[in-house]
Amino acid sequence: MKITAGALFWGALLCGSAAESVASDKRFDSFTAYNGSDLELTVNSSGTHFAVWSPEATEAEVLLYNTDRNGKPFTTLPMTQGADKVWRASVSEQLYGKFYTFRLKVNGKWLDETPGIYAKAAGTNGQRAAIIDFSTTNPEGWEKDSNPFKGNINDAVIYEMHHRDFSIHPSSGIAHKGKFLALTEPYTTNSHGDKTGIDHLKELGVTHIHILPSYDYNSVDEANLPANEYNWGYDPWNYNVPEGSYSTDPANPATRVKEMKEMVKSLHDQGIAVIMDVVYNHTANNDNSNFSLTAPGYFYRHREDGSYSDASGCGNETASERQMMRDYIINSVKYWAKEYHIDGFRFDLMAIHDIETMNQVAAALKEIDPNIFVYGEGWTAGDSPLPVEKRALKENVSKMEGIAVFSDDIRDAVKGHYSNAQDRGFATGKPGNEETVKIGIVASTAHPQVDYSKGNNSKFAYATSPLQIINYVSCHDDLTLTDKLAKSMEGSTEAERQRAARLAQTIVFTSQGTPFMFAGEEVFRDKKGVHNSYKSPDSINAINWELKNINSDQFNYYKNLIRLRREHPAFRMTSAQDIAKHLVFDEVKADNVISYSLKDHANGDSWKEIKVIFNGNPEAVTVKIPKGQWTIVANDGMINPDGLGTSKGGQVSVAPTSALILYR
Ligand code: CA
């Protein structure tokens, strides 16, 4: 989802925030919420039962179909409203294999058909919900399958990927290109025999993949897959159904369910956990969304004039503070965790949601599995009627224990501002970013040597714990790191840009907090300079896996960088107090140089002291470190946790645009 910087938060503060619920939304406060487990569909020994919550409807019906699209219903069932405002209808048969929609009459007008908001299976393009037997959708061994990851979020290494980017290029050697099943294929390689697919992920050493939206979204026409349309998927349609275009047969509602579960199982079997990107903050359509066709108005926020408010920049925003919407989000993530064994959730534009909802989301998930992670974008894309102090903003993360937010601080300080392609950052030689990089290094926690008043984006230590921060220098949004470096490092060589990328990621992967990387950066993938590739063709978005051979040094650097982090708990301290005590910055006179130590076996590390020095200048600098018996693990664009040589300390030279890391 497109990003907005922290500036918006401050802008909103200065402007003052609107009332919590504008007048046109007040009537929703009187609606009786209902969250019985019978909502939408139940199939049991007494038959098939439908239930839909629609307080303002005056008539309701269920339309039953033999097919997922076209044709007429074979039966239409009238529904009856109970005192709980829920409309119900039942038949005595188990209607497995059939499809259905609801139709509601509100304000004297029949609304369009909808598969309902809780549909769990659907046919092509999600137009009709499907009745399937979920007990037949589980892969072998599913009952024993579980999250392979145990630990804190900052023990994780998160790899963000789009299904199509990852496997669609011919060089992937993968059979099920662009599908869930791509992540079930072992032993795939590029033409040089370098590993691709799931084997590549294992070789790289990431602990989690974070998949871009994989629920049923609106934009790609599932009826015309040979057209090879591409979309990121930030246009939700059915929140509780997997996306059909990632399945081998969108018309068969069980296929996408089975194949997504096979994907999860296969990754779990290889020790890789799965995080899903979720977009409850807005829907693809306004009046024609499933929310609007079920209970018009209720699930959204509005302006005083009754129009849709638009904090998402996509035409609407949902109203998590309203009971049914809050419960909807909580029940939806619980469903993905339980039915699909999803191990984490990344909330798009999380600050559109209220803090209370996010805390309840995290609590509900931790109850299922304490190793499920919740993080999100702590900003909105526009103003909202929700008061600033209630928003799940980055700056409010201290009120959200167990939730992490992306650090735009480290992102923009290391590589240059996201919205100005030519702008440089610390890693590309622009002075003045040192303090903001330090904010990233200490994971936005209070530290006696970090002056937050000099921060570029945030002016105070907003995190109470390093477990609340996700560090990154690029993601699906904006220019890839490769493209950003190409646009900002005018006249540079590819080798110089690769050095800058290594330095940038070394800052991320050695910082406190949780490291996050965008798929393909380990092979220096680009997107041909396209910064908003949400619907760009494969020619822009696909990762060419021949790059793994061409840029094998880059790949090996990333692999060893990840290994360094995973083998050394000093980079993964779990409290602000530990960081303040064990992470000590050195006085450095030169611009664009940062030097610090992780001291006294920080966080139980086997190394007594780790010295980390970053030189963002295009020329070598000399830095003074204590004399002693140091072992070098990173130097001059190379890295090896097993050692690259030794140093006696004193005056040490740090090569241009590189990290020097030593221990003793
Ligand atoms: Ca779809």
XYZ file of C-alpha atoms and ligand atoms in Angstrom:
665
model
C 0.000 0.000 0.000
C 1.273 3.440 -0.774
C 2.928 5.055 2.139
C 2.742 8.369 3.839
C 5.421 9.594 6.149
C 5.109 10.449 9.775
C 4.644 14.067 8.740
C 0.975 13.348 8.230
C 0.590 12.442 11.875
C 1.978 15.777 12.949
C -0.118 17.586 10.358
C -3.214 15.943 11.752
C -2.212 16.893 15.279
C -1.765 20.517 14.301
C -5.077 20.625 12.464
C -6.875 19.020 15.391
C -8.910 15.893 14.861
C -12.551 15.504 14.011
C -15.158 14.158 16.395
C -14.981 10.439 17.027
C -18.189 9.645 15.229
C -19.587 12.235 12.851
C -23.315 12.990 12.983
C -24.144 10.927 9.922
C -22.610 7.862 11.611
C -24.316 8.282 14.989
C -27.258 6.055 14.085
C -24.914 3.041 13.831
C -24.169 3.305 17.540
C -27.702 2.086 18.290
C -27.412 -1.056 16.135
C -27.412 -4.319 18.057
C -24.265 -6.249 17.210
C -24.357 -10.000 16.705
C -21.441 -12.372 16.535
C -22.848 -15.862 16.806
C -20.793 -18.531 15.099
C -23.763 -19.305 12.838
C -23.276 -16.178 10.711
C -23.176 -16.829 6.963
C -23.271 -20.600 6.672
C -23.495 -23.753 8.758
C -23.701 -27.264 7.359
C -24.540 -29.986 9.874
C -26.625 -33.140 10.279
C -29.844 -31.144 10.221
C -29.041 -29.496 6.903
C -27.688 -26.224 5.528
C -28.332 -23.008 7.429
C -27.825 -19.433 6.323
C -27.628 -16.362 8.553
C -26.916 -12.746 7.722
C -26.791 -9.678 10.017
C -28.590 -6.754 8.443
C -30.439 -4.560 10.969
C -32.014 -2.183 8.464
C -33.188 -4.761 5.920
C -36.926 -5.292 5.578
C -36.677 -8.438 3.438
C -33.897 -10.922 2.747
C -33.358 -14.030 0.663
C -30.784 -16.650 -0.229
C -30.301 -17.541 -3.883
C -28.996 -21.051 -4.522
C -27.068 -21.922 -7.670
C -25.591 -25.008 -9.297
C -22.700 -23.055 -10.853
C -20.207 -20.428 -9.717
C -21.392 -17.913 -12.342
C -24.008 -17.442 -15.082
C -27.403 -19.167 -15.063
C -30.333 -18.638 -12.761
C -30.788 -19.791 -9.175
C -32.404 -23.196 -8.837
C -34.090 -22.008 -5.655
C -34.615 -18.788 -3.766
C -35.153 -19.093 -0.024
C -36.931 -16.321 1.860
C -35.178 -15.416 5.135
C -36.796 -14.536 8.454
C -35.441 -11.923 10.845
C -35.012 -12.777 14.502
C -34.985 -10.457 17.492
C -31.175 -10.403 17.136
C -31.571 -8.632 13.737
C -30.151 -11.696 12.008
C -31.938 -13.054 8.971
C -32.029 -16.845 8.712
C -33.064 -19.609 6.328
C -32.473 -23.354 6.337
C -32.889 -26.417 4.155
C -32.754 -29.988 5.409
C -30.142 -31.188 2.857
C -26.391 -30.714 2.998
C -25.832 -28.571 -0.071
C -22.148 -29.385 -0.694
C -21.141 -28.425 -4.217
C -23.745 -25.673 -4.508
C -23.249 -21.897 -4.588
C -25.222 -19.111 -2.945
C -25.672 -15.385 -2.616
C -27.701 -13.170 -0.303
C -30.018 -10.394 -1.388
C -31.295 -7.737 1.011
C -34.004 -5.116 0.707
C -33.033 -1.865 2.416
C -34.951 1.446 2.225
C -37.484 -0.150 -0.118
C -34.848 -1.217 -2.634
C -33.377 -4.633 -3.358
C -29.590 -4.433 -3.237
C -27.374 -6.440 -5.597
C -26.525 -10.018 -4.692
C -23.557 -10.581 -2.404
C -21.688 -13.710 -1.308
C -21.895 -12.217 2.191
C -19.043 -10.881 4.260
C -18.100 -14.167 5.948
C -17.885 -16.372 2.830
C -15.095 -18.942 3.273
C -15.167 -20.429 -0.203
C -16.131 -18.946 -3.526
C -16.122 -19.558 -7.252
C -14.605 -17.526 -10.060
C -14.036 -13.883 -9.137
C -15.704 -14.492 -5.781
C -19.128 -13.548 -7.071
C -20.929 -16.490 -5.479
C -20.023 -18.146 -2.217
C -19.532 -21.910 -2.305
C -20.603 -24.678 0.029
C -17.673 -27.051 0.438
C -16.652 -29.610 3.005
C -13.522 -28.119 4.588
C -12.570 -31.455 6.116
C -11.650 -32.611 2.595
C -9.312 -29.685 1.914
C -6.469 -30.551 4.288
C -3.136 -31.835 2.983
C -1.715 -35.020 4.453
C -0.293 -34.439 7.910
C -2.179 -31.152 8.361
C -3.356 -31.981 11.862
C 0.293 -32.179 12.942
C 1.346 -29.052 11.059
C 2.252 -25.988 13.116
C 4.255 -22.797 13.157
C 7.921 -23.844 12.838
C 9.142 -20.633 14.462
C 9.655 -20.235 18.176
C 11.085 -17.012 19.480
C 10.645 -13.289 19.663
C 9.735 -11.285 16.602
C 13.252 -9.838 16.462
C 14.650 -13.354 16.135
C 12.821 -13.459 12.807
C 14.135 -12.470 9.387
C 11.174 -11.444 7.256
C 11.149 -11.749 3.458
C 8.347 -9.900 1.695
C 7.193 -11.391 -1.599
C 4.456 -11.382 -4.204
C 3.554 -14.835 -5.547
C 3.949 -13.724 -9.118
C 7.215 -11.769 -8.708
C 8.786 -14.767 -7.056
C 8.047 -17.518 -9.541
C 6.674 -16.166 -12.832
C 9.998 -15.579 -14.623
C 11.090 -18.465 -16.895
C 14.422 -18.543 -15.023
C 12.672 -19.670 -11.823
C 12.530 -23.219 -13.171
C 9.269 -23.559 -11.269
C 6.323 -25.433 -12.823
C 3.416 -23.673 -11.081
C 4.492 -20.138 -11.920
C 2.582 -17.395 -10.108
C 0.607 -19.902 -8.040
C 0.420 -20.922 -4.389
C 1.888 -24.252 -5.510
C 5.110 -22.540 -6.631
C 6.131 -22.632 -2.978
C 5.668 -26.389 -2.777
C 8.270 -27.307 -5.402
C 11.675 -28.453 -4.189
C 14.867 -28.772 -6.259
C 14.151 -25.911 -8.668
C 17.056 -23.972 -10.187
C 17.946 -21.308 -12.730
C 19.877 -22.250 -15.866
C 23.169 -22.247 -13.918
C 21.945 -24.667 -11.302
C 21.525 -22.031 -8.575
C 18.641 -22.804 -6.255
C 15.338 -20.993 -6.754
C 11.930 -21.175 -5.074
C 11.600 -22.704 -1.652
C 15.174 -24.065 -1.732
C 16.447 -20.550 -2.345
C 14.585 -19.283 0.728
C 16.183 -21.998 2.842
C 19.626 -21.263 1.457
C 19.217 -17.543 2.149
C 18.228 -18.296 5.723
C 15.054 -16.256 6.178
C 12.687 -17.433 8.897
C 9.423 -15.981 7.581
C 7.980 -15.161 4.223
C 5.488 -12.335 4.191
C 3.130 -12.819 1.269
C 1.413 -9.840 -0.319
C -2.413 -9.972 -0.182
C -3.538 -13.519 -0.809
C -7.225 -13.236 0.149
C -9.666 -12.891 -2.733
C -9.093 -9.492 -4.287
C -10.948 -7.698 -7.010
C -8.644 -6.648 -9.802
C -7.319 -9.726 -11.591
C -10.003 -11.390 -13.732
C -10.005 -15.019 -12.630
C -12.158 -15.931 -15.644
C -9.382 -14.892 -17.987
C -6.116 -16.037 -16.424
C -4.277 -16.469 -19.729
C -4.358 -12.650 -19.900
C -1.648 -12.766 -17.206
C -2.890 -9.714 -15.375
C -0.852 -8.532 -12.416
C -1.904 -6.773 -9.245
C -0.500 -6.413 -5.746
C -3.976 -7.143 -4.394
C -4.704 -4.159 -2.131
C -8.319 -4.211 -3.333
C -10.123 -6.646 -1.038
C -13.269 -8.466 -2.106
C -13.763 -11.634 0.008
C -11.586 -11.353 3.116
C -11.862 -15.001 4.167
C -11.312 -16.693 0.800
C -7.939 -17.258 -0.899
C -7.356 -15.367 -4.156
C -8.478 -17.428 -7.149
C -5.788 -16.338 -9.600
C -3.137 -17.957 -7.405
C -4.927 -21.306 -7.678
C -4.755 -23.663 -10.635
C -8.558 -23.680 -10.984
C -10.476 -20.629 -9.709
C -13.795 -22.152 -10.781
C -13.372 -25.024 -8.324
C -13.823 -23.439 -4.873
C -11.975 -26.190 -3.008
C -8.870 -25.948 -5.189
C -7.652 -22.568 -3.936
C -8.270 -23.658 -0.342
C -6.328 -26.886 -0.775
C -3.475 -25.290 -2.677
C -2.971 -22.484 -0.203
C -2.849 -25.011 2.625
C -0.353 -27.101 0.658
C 1.797 -23.994 0.296
C 1.746 -23.341 4.038
C 2.440 -26.986 4.850
C 5.341 -27.156 2.426
C 6.944 -24.009 3.849
C 6.409 -25.197 7.412
C 8.019 -28.533 6.541
C 11.100 -26.564 5.459
C 11.111 -24.524 8.653
C 9.726 -21.336 7.121
C 6.784 -19.524 8.713
C 4.143 -17.620 6.749
C 2.925 -14.072 7.366
C -0.015 -12.679 5.426
C -0.565 -9.070 4.393
C -4.116 -8.078 5.415
C -6.033 -5.031 4.243
C -9.074 -4.526 6.455
C -8.713 -0.742 6.283
C -10.710 -0.330 3.059
C -12.555 -2.311 0.406
C -12.178 -2.300 -3.373
C -15.677 -0.881 -3.870
C -17.851 1.556 -1.945
C -21.601 0.975 -2.445
C -20.981 -2.385 -4.110
C -18.687 -3.949 -1.535
C -19.919 -6.984 0.338
C -20.084 -4.824 3.475
C -22.316 -2.275 1.730
C -24.528 -4.932 0.175
C -25.052 -6.475 3.637
C -25.523 -3.532 6.014
C -25.209 -0.302 3.992
C -23.070 2.328 5.686
C -22.403 0.465 8.900
C -18.884 -0.837 8.233
C -17.451 2.497 7.047
C -16.602 5.916 8.391
C -18.181 8.947 6.773
C -17.717 12.679 6.616
C -20.271 15.089 8.037
C -21.999 15.275 4.658
C -22.444 11.496 4.661
C -19.842 10.808 1.968
C -17.220 8.119 2.517
C -14.207 9.370 4.422
C -10.988 8.223 2.811
C -7.973 7.702 5.064
C -6.886 4.877 2.750
C -6.624 7.025 -0.362
C -8.629 4.267 -2.053
C -12.119 5.764 -1.759
C -13.255 4.615 1.673
C -12.115 3.526 5.132
C -13.608 0.947 7.438
C -14.786 1.671 10.989
C -12.917 -0.666 13.337
C -14.301 1.144 16.380
C -17.782 -0.183 15.549
C -18.456 -3.509 17.231
C -19.309 -5.581 14.174
C -16.297 -4.298 12.203
C -13.946 -4.828 15.133
C -15.220 -8.355 15.649
C -15.033 -8.942 11.931
C -11.305 -8.189 11.819
C -10.595 -10.269 14.911
C -12.612 -13.245 13.679
C -11.041 -13.045 10.244
C -7.417 -13.206 11.431
C -8.325 -15.949 13.903
C -9.845 -17.879 11.037
C -6.695 -17.565 8.894
C -4.552 -18.631 11.842
C -6.667 -21.664 12.641
C -7.858 -22.876 9.239
C -4.730 -22.003 7.201
C -2.071 -22.049 9.954
C -0.938 -18.508 9.122
C 1.851 -17.416 11.491
C 1.662 -13.648 11.332
C -0.254 -10.689 9.999
C 0.972 -7.464 8.459
C -1.688 -4.759 8.702
C -1.879 -2.398 5.784
C -2.391 1.257 6.831
C -2.823 0.039 10.380
C -3.401 3.545 11.756
C -6.824 3.577 10.087
C -7.712 1.032 12.763
C -8.113 2.053 16.375
C -5.638 1.034 19.066
C -8.211 -0.980 20.999
C -9.045 -3.125 17.981
C -5.380 -3.800 17.263
C -4.727 -4.778 20.870
C -7.657 -7.168 20.773
C -6.379 -8.601 17.469
C -2.946 -9.262 18.983
C -4.417 -10.763 22.149
C -6.737 -13.097 20.222
C -3.866 -14.321 18.045
C -1.402 -14.771 20.913
C -4.006 -16.935 22.585
C -3.905 -19.265 19.575
C -0.098 -19.211 19.375
C 2.243 -16.813 21.213
C 4.587 -17.019 18.211
C 2.097 -15.349 15.877
C 3.372 -11.870 15.003
C 1.365 -8.725 14.323
C 2.879 -5.671 12.700
C 1.775 -2.939 10.392
C 2.116 0.397 8.753
C 1.738 2.894 11.576
C 0.309 5.604 9.380
C -2.697 6.460 7.208
C -2.811 7.686 3.626
C -5.187 10.548 4.395
C -7.028 12.165 7.298
C -9.681 10.244 9.166
C -12.611 11.043 11.471
C -10.902 8.732 13.983
C -9.097 10.945 16.529
C -5.305 10.878 16.281
C -4.906 9.602 19.830
C -7.016 6.534 19.008
C -5.242 5.623 15.794
C -2.856 2.658 15.710
C -0.080 5.024 14.672
C 3.626 4.393 14.829
C 3.793 7.182 17.380
C 1.191 5.388 19.534
C 2.927 2.007 19.495
C 3.785 2.320 23.195
C 0.061 1.702 23.774
C 0.204 -1.493 21.709
C 2.279 -4.109 23.445
C 2.849 -7.074 21.187
C 2.483 -5.107 17.951
C 5.319 -3.812 15.790
C 5.439 -0.932 13.324
C 7.599 -0.218 10.308
C 10.389 2.273 10.917
C 10.241 4.839 8.148
C 12.946 6.581 10.182
C 15.698 4.098 9.306
C 14.297 3.512 5.830
C 14.521 7.114 4.675
C 17.667 7.983 6.623
C 19.708 5.115 5.170
C 18.803 5.383 1.492
C 17.222 8.843 1.109
C 13.614 9.969 1.170
C 11.151 7.614 -0.481
C 9.253 10.346 -2.310
C 12.300 12.001 -3.873
C 14.070 9.536 -6.143
C 17.275 11.566 -6.335
C 17.576 12.132 -2.588
C 20.482 10.305 -0.977
C 20.811 8.942 2.509
C 23.510 7.872 4.936
C 24.566 4.847 2.861
C 24.886 6.982 -0.243
C 27.000 9.724 1.248
C 24.538 12.384 2.385
C 25.489 13.805 5.769
C 22.930 14.858 8.361
C 21.199 11.504 8.670
C 23.478 10.060 11.360
C 21.137 10.679 14.285
C 18.124 9.223 12.472
C 20.139 6.119 11.555
C 20.998 5.831 15.262
C 17.271 6.010 16.039
C 16.957 2.967 13.780
C 19.919 1.202 15.382
C 18.317 1.467 18.847
C 14.884 0.506 17.439
C 13.303 3.861 18.322
C 13.727 3.201 22.043
C 15.019 5.746 24.544
C 18.818 5.762 24.579
C 21.071 8.169 26.501
C 23.265 8.835 23.458
C 20.532 9.374 20.881
C 19.131 12.864 20.412
C 15.613 12.411 19.087
C 15.206 16.125 18.468
C 17.560 15.608 15.515
C 15.429 12.823 14.041
C 14.223 13.408 10.474
C 10.813 11.779 10.875
C 10.037 11.193 14.549
C 11.119 13.443 17.375
C 10.716 11.130 20.325
C 11.487 7.543 21.331
C 8.126 6.097 20.403
C 8.920 2.420 21.015
C 9.031 1.065 24.533
C 10.630 -2.167 23.316
C 12.746 -3.209 20.311
C 10.097 -5.875 19.705
C 7.859 -3.050 18.427
C 10.016 -2.060 15.470
C 10.396 -3.464 11.940
C 13.519 -2.138 10.214
C 13.784 -2.010 6.445
C 15.181 -0.063 3.533
C 12.744 -1.222 0.896
C 9.531 -3.134 0.359
C 7.022 -3.579 -2.468
C 6.140 0.123 -2.260
C 8.291 2.756 -3.946
C 11.543 2.178 -5.782
C 13.368 -1.060 -5.123
C 16.683 -0.504 -3.401
C 18.428 -1.231 -6.715
C 16.375 1.404 -8.540
C 16.640 3.944 -5.722
C 20.433 3.640 -5.808
C 20.495 3.944 -9.598
C 18.416 7.133 -9.486
C 20.236 8.752 -6.579
C 23.850 7.743 -7.286
C 24.344 9.614 -10.519
C 27.378 8.479 -12.506
C 27.987 5.457 -10.280
C 28.979 1.989 -11.401
C 26.900 -1.107 -10.695
C 29.659 -2.295 -8.334
C 29.404 0.956 -6.344
C 25.634 0.607 -6.112
C 25.950 -2.969 -4.902
C 28.329 -1.801 -2.194
C 25.765 0.785 -1.136
C 23.038 -1.864 -1.032
C 25.247 -4.073 1.166
C 25.941 -1.218 3.532
C 22.250 -0.277 3.674
C 21.141 -3.816 4.475
C 23.997 -4.316 6.917
C 22.662 -1.357 8.884
C 19.186 -2.955 8.875
C 20.351 -6.453 9.793
C 22.644 -5.386 12.623
C 20.130 -2.949 14.127
C 17.979 -3.752 17.127
C 14.384 -4.532 16.137
C 13.236 -6.927 13.425
C 14.839 -6.982 9.956
C 12.631 -7.068 6.908
C 13.692 -7.332 3.269
C 12.019 -7.233 -0.112
C 12.225 -10.388 -2.220
C 14.984 -10.423 -4.788
C 17.169 -7.761 -3.237
C 19.579 -10.530 -2.396
C 20.166 -10.911 -6.150
C 19.989 -7.136 -6.775
C 16.629 -7.285 -8.581
C 15.172 -4.079 -9.940
C 11.808 -2.914 -11.272
C 13.156 -0.899 -14.187
C 12.694 2.306 -12.224
C 8.918 1.896 -11.746
C 8.080 3.082 -8.227
C 4.408 2.124 -8.046
C 4.277 -1.202 -9.865
C 0.977 -2.373 -8.356
C -0.444 -3.289 -11.745
C 2.693 -3.282 -13.882
C 3.299 -6.336 -16.060
C 5.586 -9.231 -15.224
C 8.297 -7.570 -17.311
C 8.587 -5.008 -14.478
C 7.737 -7.088 -11.428
C 9.184 -10.535 -12.078
C 12.464 -11.496 -10.431
C 14.939 -12.729 -13.022
C 16.664 -15.580 -11.198
C 19.629 -15.560 -13.576
C 20.671 -12.584 -11.442
C 21.527 -15.054 -8.711
C 24.393 -16.220 -10.888
C 25.354 -12.784 -12.207
C 25.276 -11.271 -8.696
C 26.419 -14.308 -6.746
C 28.677 -12.169 -4.525
C 25.675 -10.082 -3.554
C 23.670 -13.178 -2.706
C 26.492 -14.615 -0.623
C 26.819 -11.348 1.252
C 23.111 -11.356 2.154
C 23.257 -15.008 3.160
C 26.190 -14.396 5.485
C 24.675 -11.196 6.823
C 21.544 -13.117 7.800
C 23.691 -15.842 9.337
C 25.624 -13.264 11.390
C 22.394 -11.903 12.797
C 20.830 -15.276 13.498
C 23.944 -16.613 15.220
C 24.412 -13.562 17.440
C 21.788 -12.555 19.980
C 23.594 -9.246 20.603
C 21.773 -7.932 17.544
C 18.462 -9.062 18.999
C 18.167 -7.547 22.469
C 14.660 -7.734 23.902
C 14.380 -4.638 26.082
C 15.075 -0.935 25.823
C 17.013 -1.148 29.105
C 19.378 -3.782 27.673
C 19.995 -1.674 24.597
C 20.680 1.463 26.673
C 23.141 -0.542 28.750
C 24.917 -2.707 26.184
C 24.851 -0.603 23.006
C 27.379 2.214 23.280
C 28.025 4.714 20.494
C 31.537 6.058 19.937
C 32.402 9.713 19.410
C 33.157 10.124 15.713
C 34.247 13.415 14.161
C 33.738 12.571 10.479
C 30.387 13.066 8.766
C 28.503 10.016 7.617
C 30.268 7.617 9.951
C 28.674 5.735 12.832
C 30.575 3.526 15.250
C 29.206 1.578 18.170
C 29.862 -1.401 20.386
C 27.627 -4.183 21.648
C 29.265 -4.807 25.000
C 29.610 -7.413 27.737
C 28.180 -10.438 25.954
C 25.042 -8.474 25.110
C 21.901 -10.593 25.328
C 24.016 -13.654 26.132
C 26.175 -13.412 23.013
C 29.281 -15.616 22.807
C 31.246 -12.551 21.658
C 32.251 -10.243 24.498
C 32.304 -7.074 22.431
C 31.138 -6.467 18.874
C 32.302 -3.308 17.127
C 30.100 -2.099 14.283
C 31.291 0.792 12.092
C 29.437 2.187 9.089
C 31.111 4.443 6.543
C 28.618 6.076 4.183
C 31.293 8.128 2.453
C 32.610 7.266 -1.026
C 36.152 7.348 0.375
C 37.856 5.417 3.169
C 37.857 6.863 6.683
C 40.034 6.144 9.681
C 38.353 5.370 12.984
C 39.932 4.751 16.348
C 38.966 1.619 18.262
C 40.528 0.147 21.435
C 43.711 -1.855 20.948
C 43.209 -5.580 21.357
C 42.836 -8.898 19.601
C 39.961 -8.299 17.221
C 38.535 -10.728 14.682
C 37.136 -9.110 11.562
C 33.782 -10.404 10.278
C 32.823 -7.667 7.818
C 35.171 -5.476 5.825
C 35.311 -3.736 2.442
C 32.042 -5.179 1.122
C 32.697 -8.711 2.345
C 31.235 -10.532 5.304
C 31.844 -13.865 6.997
C 30.697 -14.664 10.533
C 33.537 -17.228 10.748
C 36.095 -14.453 10.348
C 37.911 -12.607 7.570
C 41.132 -11.966 9.447
C 42.341 -10.195 12.563
C 43.131 -6.664 13.706
C 45.103 -5.255 16.611
C 42.776 -2.254 16.827
C 43.965 1.322 17.254
C 43.562 3.306 14.046
C 41.513 1.209 11.633
C 40.550 2.061 8.086
C 36.966 1.611 6.979
C 36.664 1.162 3.218
C 34.393 3.437 1.170
C 30.631 2.769 1.438
C 30.960 -0.257 3.675
C 30.616 -1.754 7.108
C 33.502 -2.863 9.316
C 32.421 -5.348 11.961
C 34.858 -6.906 14.433
C 34.621 -8.765 17.693
C 36.793 -9.666 20.644
Ca -10.068 -12.462 -6.978
